[in-house]
CSV table of C-alpha atoms and ligand atoms in Angstrom, one decimal:
chain,number,residue,atom,x,y,z
X,156,UNK,CA,0.0,0.0,0.0
X,157,UNK,CA,1.4,3.4,-0.9
X,158,UNK,CA,1.4,5.6,2.2
X,159,UNK,CA,3.1,8.8,1.2
X,160,UNK,CA,0.0,10.9,0.7
X,161,UNK,CA,0.3,14.0,2.8
X,162,UNK,CA,3.7,13.1,4.1
X,163,UNK,CA,6.0,16.1,3.7
X,164,UNK,CA,9.2,17.4,5.2
X,165,UNK,CA,12.6,16.0,6.2
X,166,UNK,CA,13.2,15.5,9.9
X,167,UNK,CA,16.5,15.0,11.7
X,168,UNK,CA,16.9,13.8,15.3
X,169,UNK,CA,19.2,16.1,17.2
X,170,UNK,CA,21.6,14.8,19.8
X,171,UNK,CA,23.2,17.0,22.4
X,172,UNK,CA,25.6,16.4,25.3
X,173,UNK,CA,26.4,18.7,28.2
X,174,UNK,CA,24.7,21.7,26.6
X,175,UNK,CA,26.2,21.3,23.2
X,176,UNK,CA,25.2,19.8,19.9
X,177,UNK,CA,27.4,16.8,19.2
X,178,UNK,CA,29.8,16.9,16.3
X,179,UNK,CA,28.0,14.1,14.4
X,180,UNK,CA,24.7,16.0,14.9
X,181,UNK,CA,26.2,18.8,12.7
X,182,UNK,CA,26.7,16.1,10.1
X,183,UNK,CA,23.2,14.8,10.2
X,184,UNK,CA,22.0,18.4,9.7
X,185,UNK,CA,24.1,18.4,6.5
X,186,UNK,CA,22.6,15.1,5.4
X,187,UNK,CA,19.1,16.4,6.1
X,188,UNK,CA,19.7,19.7,4.3
X,189,UNK,CA,20.9,17.8,1.2
X,190,UNK,CA,17.8,15.6,1.1
X,191,UNK,CA,15.4,18.5,1.9
X,192,UNK,CA,16.8,20.6,-0.9
X,193,UNK,CA,16.6,17.8,-3.4
X,194,UNK,CA,13.0,17.1,-2.4
X,195,UNK,CA,12.2,20.8,-2.1
X,196,UNK,CA,10.9,20.1,1.4
X,197,UNK,CA,11.7,21.9,4.6
X,198,UNK,CA,14.2,20.6,7.1
X,199,UNK,CA,13.0,20.1,10.7
X,200,UNK,CA,15.3,19.6,13.7
X,201,UNK,CA,13.6,17.5,16.4
X,202,UNK,CA,15.0,18.2,19.8
X,203,UNK,CA,14.1,16.3,22.9
X,204,UNK,CA,15.5,17.3,26.3
X,205,UNK,CA,15.2,19.6,29.2
X,206,UNK,CA,16.1,23.3,29.3
X,207,UNK,CA,18.0,23.1,26.0
X,208,UNK,CA,15.8,25.4,24.0
X,209,UNK,CA,18.9,27.4,23.0
X,210,UNK,CA,20.3,24.3,21.3
X,211,UNK,CA,17.1,24.0,19.2
X,212,UNK,CA,17.5,27.6,18.2
X,213,UNK,CA,21.1,26.9,17.2
X,214,UNK,CA,20.1,24.2,14.8
X,215,UNK,CA,18.4,26.8,12.7
X,216,UNK,CA,21.8,28.6,12.3
X,217,UNK,CA,23.1,25.2,11.2
X,218,UNK,CA,20.5,24.7,8.4
X,219,UNK,CA,17.2,23.7,9.9
X,220,UNK,CA,14.1,25.6,8.7
X,221,UNK,CA,12.0,24.6,11.6
X,222,UNK,CA,12.5,23.2,15.1
X,223,UNK,CA,10.2,21.0,17.1
X,224,UNK,CA,11.2,21.2,20.7
X,225,UNK,CA,9.9,18.8,23.4
X,226,UNK,CA,10.9,19.9,26.9
X,227,UNK,CA,10.4,17.6,29.8
X,228,UNK,CA,12.7,16.9,32.9
X,229,UNK,CA,12.0,13.2,32.1
X,230,UNK,CA,13.7,13.6,28.7
X,231,UNK,CA,16.8,15.1,30.1
X,232,UNK,CA,18.8,11.9,29.5
X,233,UNK,CA,18.2,9.5,26.7
X,234,UNK,CA,15.9,6.6,27.4
X,235,UNK,CA,14.6,4.5,24.6
X,236,UNK,CA,10.9,4.1,25.5
X,237,UNK,CA,9.9,7.6,26.4
X,238,UNK,CA,11.9,9.0,23.5
X,239,UNK,CA,10.1,6.5,21.2
X,240,UNK,CA,6.7,7.5,22.5
X,241,UNK,CA,7.3,11.2,22.0
X,242,UNK,CA,8.6,10.7,18.5
X,243,UNK,CA,5.8,8.3,17.5
X,244,UNK,CA,3.2,10.8,18.6
X,245,UNK,CA,4.9,13.6,16.7
X,246,UNK,CA,5.2,11.6,13.5
X,247,UNK,CA,1.6,10.4,13.6
X,248,UNK,CA,0.4,13.9,14.1
X,249,UNK,CA,2.7,15.7,11.6
X,250,UNK,CA,3.6,13.1,9.0
X,251,UNK,CA,7.1,13.8,7.8
X,252,UNK,CA,8.3,12.2,4.6
X,253,UNK,CA,11.7,11.1,5.9
X,254,UNK,CA,13.2,11.0,9.4
X,255,UNK,CA,17.0,10.7,9.8
X,256,UNK,CA,19.0,9.5,12.8
X,257,UNK,CA,22.6,9.1,13.5
X,258,UNK,CA,23.9,5.5,13.3
X,259,UNK,CA,25.4,5.6,16.8
X,260,UNK,CA,24.4,4.0,20.1
X,261,UNK,CA,21.3,6.2,20.5
X,262,UNK,CA,20.2,6.2,16.8
X,263,UNK,CA,20.7,2.5,16.5
X,264,UNK,CA,18.5,2.0,19.6
X,265,UNK,CA,15.8,4.5,18.8
X,266,UNK,CA,15.2,4.4,15.1
X,267,UNK,CA,14.3,0.7,14.8
X,268,UNK,CA,11.9,1.0,17.7
X,269,UNK,CA,10.2,4.0,16.2
X,270,UNK,CA,10.0,2.3,12.8
X,271,UNK,CA,8.4,-0.8,14.4
X,272,UNK,CA,5.8,1.3,16.2
X,273,UNK,CA,5.0,3.2,13.0
X,274,UNK,CA,5.1,0.0,10.9
X,275,UNK,CA,7.4,1.7,8.4
X,276,UNK,CA,10.8,1.0,6.8
X,277,UNK,CA,14.2,1.5,8.2
X,278,UNK,CA,17.6,1.4,6.4
X,279,UNK,CA,20.5,1.5,8.7
X,280,UNK,CA,24.1,2.6,8.5
X,281,UNK,CA,23.8,4.7,5.3
X,282,UNK,CA,26.9,6.3,3.9
X,283,UNK,CA,25.0,8.3,1.3
X,284,UNK,CA,21.5,9.5,0.6
X,285,UNK,CA,20.0,10.4,-2.8
X,286,UNK,CA,16.7,11.3,-4.3
X,287,UNK,CA,15.7,9.4,-7.5
X,288,UNK,CA,12.6,8.2,-9.3
X,289,UNK,CA,12.1,4.5,-9.1
X,290,UNK,CA,10.3,2.2,-11.7
X,291,UNK,CA,8.7,-0.8,-10.0
X,292,UNK,CA,8.7,-3.4,-12.8
X,293,UNK,CA,5.9,-5.8,-11.5
X,294,UNK,CA,3.3,-3.0,-11.2
X,295,UNK,CA,4.8,-0.8,-14.0
X,296,UNK,CA,4.6,2.1,-11.7
X,297,UNK,CA,7.0,5.0,-11.4
X,298,UNK,CA,7.6,6.4,-7.9
X,299,UNK,CA,8.8,9.9,-8.0
X,300,UNK,CA,11.4,11.4,-5.7
X,301,UNK,CA,12.2,8.5,-3.5
X,302,UNK,CA,14.8,8.7,-0.8
X,303,UNK,CA,17.4,6.3,-1.9
X,304,UNK,CA,19.5,4.9,1.0
X,305,UNK,CA,23.0,3.8,0.1
X,306,UNK,CA,24.9,1.4,2.5
X,307,UNK,CA,27.4,-1.4,2.3
X,308,UNK,CA,25.6,-4.8,2.1
X,309,UNK,CA,26.9,-7.9,3.8
X,310,UNK,CA,28.9,-9.1,0.9
X,311,UNK,CA,31.1,-7.1,-1.4
X,312,UNK,CA,28.8,-4.5,-2.8
X,313,UNK,CA,27.2,-1.2,-1.9
X,314,UNK,CA,23.4,-1.6,-1.8
X,315,UNK,CA,20.9,1.0,-2.8
X,316,UNK,CA,17.6,0.7,-0.8
X,317,UNK,CA,14.4,1.8,-2.4
X,318,UNK,CA,11.3,2.1,-0.2
X,319,UNK,CA,8.3,3.2,-2.3
X,320,UNK,CA,5.4,2.1,-0.1
X,321,UNK,CA,5.8,3.3,3.5
X,322,UNK,CA,6.2,6.7,5.1
X,323,UNK,CA,8.0,8.2,6.8
X,324,UNK,CA,11.1,6.5,5.5
X,325,UNK,CA,13.5,6.2,8.5
X,326,UNK,CA,17.2,6.0,7.9
X,327,UNK,CA,20.3,6.0,10.1
X,328,UNK,CA,23.4,7.7,8.8
X,329,UNK,CA,26.9,6.8,9.7
X,330,UNK,CA,29.0,9.6,11.2
X,331,UNK,CA,32.0,10.6,9.2
X,332,UNK,CA,30.2,10.6,5.8
X,333,UNK,CA,28.8,14.1,5.6
X,334,UNK,CA,30.8,17.2,6.5
X,335,UNK,CA,29.6,19.3,9.5
X,336,UNK,CA,26.9,21.9,8.7
X,337,UNK,CA,28.2,25.4,8.5
X,338,UNK,CA,27.1,28.0,10.9
X,339,UNK,CA,25.1,30.9,9.5
X,340,UNK,CA,24.0,33.2,12.3
X,341,UNK,CA,21.7,35.2,9.9
X,342,UNK,CA,19.5,32.2,9.2
X,343,UNK,CA,15.9,32.3,10.6
X,344,UNK,CA,13.3,29.6,11.1
X,345,UNK,CA,10.2,28.7,13.0
X,346,UNK,CA,10.3,27.3,16.5
X,347,UNK,CA,7.5,25.1,17.9
X,348,UNK,CA,7.3,23.9,21.4
X,349,UNK,CA,5.4,20.6,21.8
X,350,UNK,CA,4.0,19.1,24.9
X,351,UNK,CA,4.9,15.5,25.8
X,352,UNK,CA,2.4,12.9,26.7
X,353,UNK,CA,4.4,10.3,28.6
X,354,UNK,CA,2.9,7.4,30.4
X,355,UNK,CA,4.0,5.4,33.3
X,356,UNK,CA,4.6,2.4,31.1
X,357,UNK,CA,7.3,4.4,29.2
X,358,UNK,CA,9.4,4.1,32.4
X,359,UNK,CA,9.8,0.4,32.8
X,360,UNK,CA,13.5,1.2,32.6
X,361,UNK,CA,14.9,3.8,34.9
X,362,UNK,CA,18.2,5.7,34.8
X,363,UNK,CA,19.8,5.4,38.2
X,364,UNK,CA,23.3,6.5,37.5
X,365,UNK,CA,25.2,8.0,34.6
X,366,UNK,CA,28.9,7.3,34.2
X,367,UNK,CA,31.2,8.4,31.5
X,368,UNK,CA,33.3,5.7,29.9
X,369,UNK,CA,36.9,7.0,29.5
X,370,UNK,CA,37.5,7.9,25.9
X,371,UNK,CA,40.0,5.9,24.0
X,372,UNK,CA,43.4,7.6,23.4
X,373,UNK,CA,43.1,6.5,19.8
X,374,UNK,CA,41.4,9.3,17.9
X,375,UNK,CA,41.1,7.9,14.4
X,376,UNK,CA,38.2,10.1,13.5
X,377,UNK,CA,40.2,13.2,14.3
X,378,UNK,CA,43.4,12.1,12.7
X,379,UNK,CA,44.8,14.2,9.8
X,380,UNK,CA,46.8,11.2,8.5
X,381,UNK,CA,46.0,7.5,9.0
X,382,UNK,CA,48.5,4.7,8.3
X,383,UNK,CA,46.5,1.5,8.1
X,384,UNK,CA,47.8,-2.1,7.9
X,385,UNK,CA,46.1,-5.3,6.8
X,386,UNK,CA,46.8,-9.0,6.5
X,387,UNK,CA,49.4,-8.2,3.9
X,388,UNK,CA,51.9,-7.6,6.7
X,389,UNK,CA,52.0,-11.3,7.3
X,390,UNK,CA,54.0,-12.2,4.2
X,391,UNK,CA,56.5,-10.3,2.0
X,392,UNK,CA,56.3,-10.0,-1.7
X,393,UNK,CA,57.9,-13.4,-2.3
X,394,UNK,CA,55.4,-15.1,0.0
X,395,UNK,CA,57.8,-15.6,2.9
X,396,UNK,CA,56.2,-15.3,6.4
X,397,UNK,CA,57.1,-12.1,8.2
X,398,UNK,CA,56.6,-11.1,11.8
X,399,UNK,CA,53.4,-9.0,12.2
X,400,UNK,CA,55.3,-6.8,14.7
X,401,UNK,CA,57.8,-6.0,12.0
X,402,UNK,CA,55.0,-4.9,9.7
X,403,UNK,CA,53.5,-2.8,12.5
X,404,UNK,CA,56.8,-1.1,13.2
X,405,UNK,CA,57.1,-0.2,9.5
X,406,UNK,CA,53.7,1.5,9.7
X,407,UNK,CA,54.7,3.2,13.0
X,408,UNK,CA,57.9,4.6,11.5
X,409,UNK,CA,55.9,6.0,8.5
X,410,UNK,CA,53.4,7.5,10.8
X,411,UNK,CA,56.1,9.1,12.9
X,412,UNK,CA,57.8,10.5,9.8
X,413,UNK,CA,54.6,12.1,8.6
X,414,UNK,CA,53.8,13.6,12.1
X,415,UNK,CA,57.3,15.0,12.5
X,416,UNK,CA,57.8,16.3,9.0
X,417,UNK,CA,54.4,17.7,8.2
X,418,UNK,CA,53.0,18.2,11.7
X,419,UNK,CA,49.9,16.1,10.9
X,420,UNK,CA,48.2,14.3,13.8
X,421,UNK,CA,48.7,10.7,12.6
X,422,UNK,CA,47.1,7.5,13.9
X,423,UNK,CA,47.6,3.8,13.0
X,424,UNK,CA,44.5,2.1,11.7
X,425,UNK,CA,43.9,-1.6,10.7
X,426,UNK,CA,41.6,-3.8,8.7
X,427,UNK,CA,39.1,-6.0,10.6
X,428,UNK,CA,40.8,-9.1,9.3
X,429,UNK,CA,44.1,-8.1,11.0
X,430,UNK,CA,42.4,-7.2,14.3
X,431,UNK,CA,40.3,-10.4,14.4
X,432,UNK,CA,43.4,-12.5,13.7
X,433,UNK,CA,44.3,-11.7,17.3
X,434,UNK,CA,48.0,-12.0,16.7
X,435,UNK,CA,49.9,-12.3,20.0
X,436,UNK,CA,52.7,-10.0,18.8
X,437,UNK,CA,50.2,-7.2,18.1
X,438,UNK,CA,48.4,-7.6,21.4
X,439,UNK,CA,47.8,-4.1,22.9
X,440,UNK,CA,49.0,-2.5,19.7
X,441,UNK,CA,46.4,-3.3,17.1
X,442,UNK,CA,43.3,-3.0,19.2
X,443,UNK,CA,39.6,-2.8,18.2
X,444,UNK,CA,39.5,1.0,18.5
X,445,UNK,CA,41.9,1.1,15.5
X,446,UNK,CA,39.5,-0.7,13.1
X,447,UNK,CA,38.5,1.3,10.0
X,448,UNK,CA,35.4,0.3,8.1
X,449,UNK,CA,31.7,-0.5,8.3
X,450,UNK,CA,31.9,-2.1,11.7
X,451,UNK,CA,34.8,0.2,12.9
X,452,UNK,CA,35.5,3.9,12.5
X,453,UNK,CA,34.8,6.1,9.6
X,454,UNK,CA,37.8,8.4,8.9
X,455,UNK,CA,38.3,11.3,6.6
X,456,UNK,CA,41.9,12.4,7.0
X,457,UNK,CA,44.0,14.5,4.6
X,458,UNK,CA,45.9,11.4,3.6
X,459,UNK,CA,45.2,7.6,4.2
X,460,UNK,CA,47.8,4.9,3.7
X,461,UNK,CA,46.4,1.4,3.0
X,462,UNK,CA,49.3,-1.0,3.5
X,463,UNK,CA,48.6,-4.7,2.6
X,464,UNK,CA,44.9,-4.1,2.6
X,465,UNK,CA,42.8,-5.6,-0.2
X,466,UNK,CA,40.1,-2.9,0.0
X,467,UNK,CA,37.0,-4.9,0.6
X,468,UNK,CA,33.8,-2.8,0.5
X,469,UNK,CA,33.4,-3.0,4.3
X,470,UNK,CA,36.9,-1.4,4.7
X,471,UNK,CA,36.4,1.1,1.9
X,472,UNK,CA,33.2,2.6,3.3
X,473,UNK,CA,35.2,3.6,6.3
X,474,UNK,CA,38.0,5.5,4.5
X,475,UNK,CA,36.8,6.5,1.0
X,476,UNK,CA,36.2,10.1,2.1
X,477,UNK,CA,40.0,10.5,2.8
X,478,UNK,CA,41.2,13.4,0.7
X,479,UNK,CA,44.2,11.4,-0.7
X,480,UNK,CA,44.6,7.6,-0.6
X,481,UNK,CA,48.0,5.9,-1.0
X,482,UNK,CA,47.7,2.1,-1.4
X,483,UNK,CA,50.6,-0.4,-1.3
X,484,UNK,CA,49.7,-3.8,-2.5
X,485,UNK,CA,51.4,-6.6,-4.5
X,486,UNK,CA,48.2,-7.5,-6.3
X,487,UNK,CA,47.5,-5.0,-9.2
X,488,UNK,CA,43.9,-6.2,-9.2
X,489,UNK,CA,43.3,-5.4,-5.5
X,490,UNK,CA,40.0,-3.4,-5.1
X,491,UNK,CA,41.8,-0.7,-3.1
X,492,UNK,CA,43.4,0.5,-6.3
X,493,UNK,CA,40.0,1.5,-7.7
X,494,UNK,CA,39.9,4.4,-5.2
X,495,UNK,CA,43.6,5.0,-4.6
X,496,UNK,CA,45.0,8.4,-5.8
X,497,UNK,CA,48.6,7.0,-5.5
X,498,UNK,CA,48.7,3.3,-6.3
X,499,UNK,CA,52.0,1.6,-5.4
X,500,UNK,CA,52.1,-1.9,-6.8
X,501,UNK,CA,54.7,-3.7,-4.8
X,502,UNK,CA,55.8,-5.4,-1.6
X,503,UNK,CA,55.1,-3.3,1.5
X,504,UNK,CA,58.3,-4.5,3.1
X,505,UNK,CA,60.2,-2.7,0.3
X,506,UNK,CA,57.9,0.2,-0.5
X,507,UNK,CA,57.1,1.4,3.0
X,508,UNK,CA,60.7,2.0,4.2
X,509,UNK,CA,61.3,3.8,0.9
X,510,UNK,CA,58.3,6.0,1.5
X,511,UNK,CA,59.4,6.7,5.0
X,512,UNK,CA,62.9,7.6,3.9
X,513,UNK,CA,61.5,9.9,1.2
X,514,UNK,CA,59.4,11.8,3.7
X,515,UNK,CA,62.3,12.1,6.1
X,516,UNK,CA,64.4,13.7,3.4
X,517,UNK,CA,61.6,15.9,2.1
O,662,FAD,C1,29.4,-7.5,8.0
O,662,FAD,C2,30.9,-7.3,7.8
O,662,FAD,C3,31.5,-6.2,8.3
O,662,FAD,C4,32.9,-6.0,8.1
O,662,FAD,N1,33.4,-4.9,8.6
O,662,FAD,C5,34.7,-4.6,8.3
O,662,FAD,C6,35.3,-3.4,8.8
O,662,FAD,O1,34.7,-2.5,9.5
O,662,FAD,N2,36.6,-3.1,8.4
O,662,FAD,C7,37.4,-4.0,7.7
O,662,FAD,O2,38.5,-3.7,7.4
O,662,FAD,N3,36.8,-5.2,7.2
O,662,FAD,C8,35.5,-5.5,7.6
O,662,FAD,N4,35.0,-6.6,7.1
O,662,FAD,C9,35.9,-7.7,6.6
O,662,FAD,C10,36.2,-7.4,5.1
O,662,FAD,O3,35.2,-8.0,4.3
O,662,FAD,C11,37.5,-8.0,4.7
O,662,FAD,O4,37.6,-9.4,5.0
O,662,FAD,C12,38.7,-7.4,5.4
O,662,FAD,O5,38.7,-6.0,5.2
O,662,FAD,C13,40.0,-7.9,4.7
O,662,FAD,O6,41.1,-7.4,5.4
O,662,FAD,P1,42.6,-7.3,4.7
O,662,FAD,O7,42.4,-6.4,3.5
O,662,FAD,O8,43.5,-6.9,5.8
O,662,FAD,O9,42.9,-8.8,4.3
O,662,FAD,P2,42.9,-9.4,2.8
O,662,FAD,O10,41.6,-9.3,2.1
O,662,FAD,O11,43.4,-10.8,3.0
O,662,FAD,O12,44.0,-8.6,2.0
O,662,FAD,C14,45.3,-8.6,2.2
O,662,FAD,C15,46.0,-7.8,1.1
O,662,FAD,O13,47.4,-7.7,1.3
O,662,FAD,C16,48.0,-7.9,0.0
O,662,FAD,N5,49.4,-8.3,0.3
O,662,FAD,C17,49.8,-9.5,0.7
O,662,FAD,N6,51.1,-9.4,1.0
O,662,FAD,C18,51.6,-8.2,0.7
O,662,FAD,C19,52.8,-7.5,0.7
O,662,FAD,N7,53.9,-8.1,1.2
O,662,FAD,N8,52.9,-6.2,0.4
O,662,FAD,C20,51.7,-5.5,-0.1
O,662,FAD,N9,50.5,-6.1,-0.2
O,662,FAD,C21,50.4,-7.4,0.2
O,662,FAD,C22,47.2,-8.9,-0.8
O,662,FAD,O14,47.4,-8.7,-2.1
O,662,FAD,C23,45.8,-8.5,-0.3
O,662,FAD,O15,45.2,-7.6,-1.2
O,662,FAD,C24,33.6,-6.9,7.4
O,662,FAD,C25,33.0,-8.0,6.8
O,662,FAD,C26,31.7,-8.2,7.0
O,662,FAD,C27,31.0,-9.4,6.4
């Protein structure tokens, strides 16, 4: 059944922490702005919380046309059920065409529950969003201006998800794929305060205590240069086994040279295959928080080095927004070369020391 009659507007769910819009929230405003402009709809920022009206107003300066603000002391900290109830009521009443969430701990919790209550579609972990017409062959019907959700699938491809029948279309967007929205203090928009109707059954889970998990010292998402290693470090170009520690040290020396010579904050990254190999020698060095890709971090540094990494789609979606990509691989057919600006076909045990030396002498 087609359900988009009367559904209009693009909504984004706004996250905030300690009185500030979070950095990924500025990205989702960019994503929302892009979709809204292509559809010629307005962009609405949906803000839930307590005494954060000023943040709602700020989203207008970051690109929202309208703000829906729900203030309630019970919404001060995120809880899935009350947030779902508030959003379900809002959507039923106001009928947005699309509703975007961040693909993070909160968005991944909230968006599916909302989609389920509304009996509508959800596409998760999108890296890109487009608007296109869609021709449905069995019914010979053209659906105009659909939100096309683009995400890596579970195999080797990037999937495009078309959802012609249900509204609103709900999508989560991976942080790191859209740049932060720009601040324009001259922008004006409308601001609507909405009452919440929360029930006792929305509080079957109560928040007793809030503790901050210490943040990892590895800051891949902030790095200006990333040197990543993959399973290719386990053998040299002639197929002889090499110590993974030796491979790691080569990457570390290259990272050091970049940092010292160009002053770029540089981090070591890794493919999931290398991390999951759980090599004893790399214990404590190549840790989970260094994983780049679909199930790891998304990075967008000035320069990304892929050393002995094949470039599976799940890895590529985490680094393809890097400004420049250098790939070192013995296999000329490796998929990483499809996106590398500087392909180096060769043995990383020969090429990486050469690169490091070149940078040192630069
Ligand atoms: C649901 C799902 C989620 C996933 N999420 C992620 C993710 O977040 N991140 C991720 O990275 N992967 C992820 N993967 C795994 C992904 O599909 C690949 O298996 C993985 O990225 C491969 O890692 P790799 O490139 O290190 O290893 P390989 O694919 O084995 O590639 C090693 C490469 O090294 C080259 N090589 C070998 N020796 C040398 C040498 N001496 N010098 C230079 N090159 C050499 C080879 O030619 C080869 O191309 C995911 C998979 C699934 C199914």
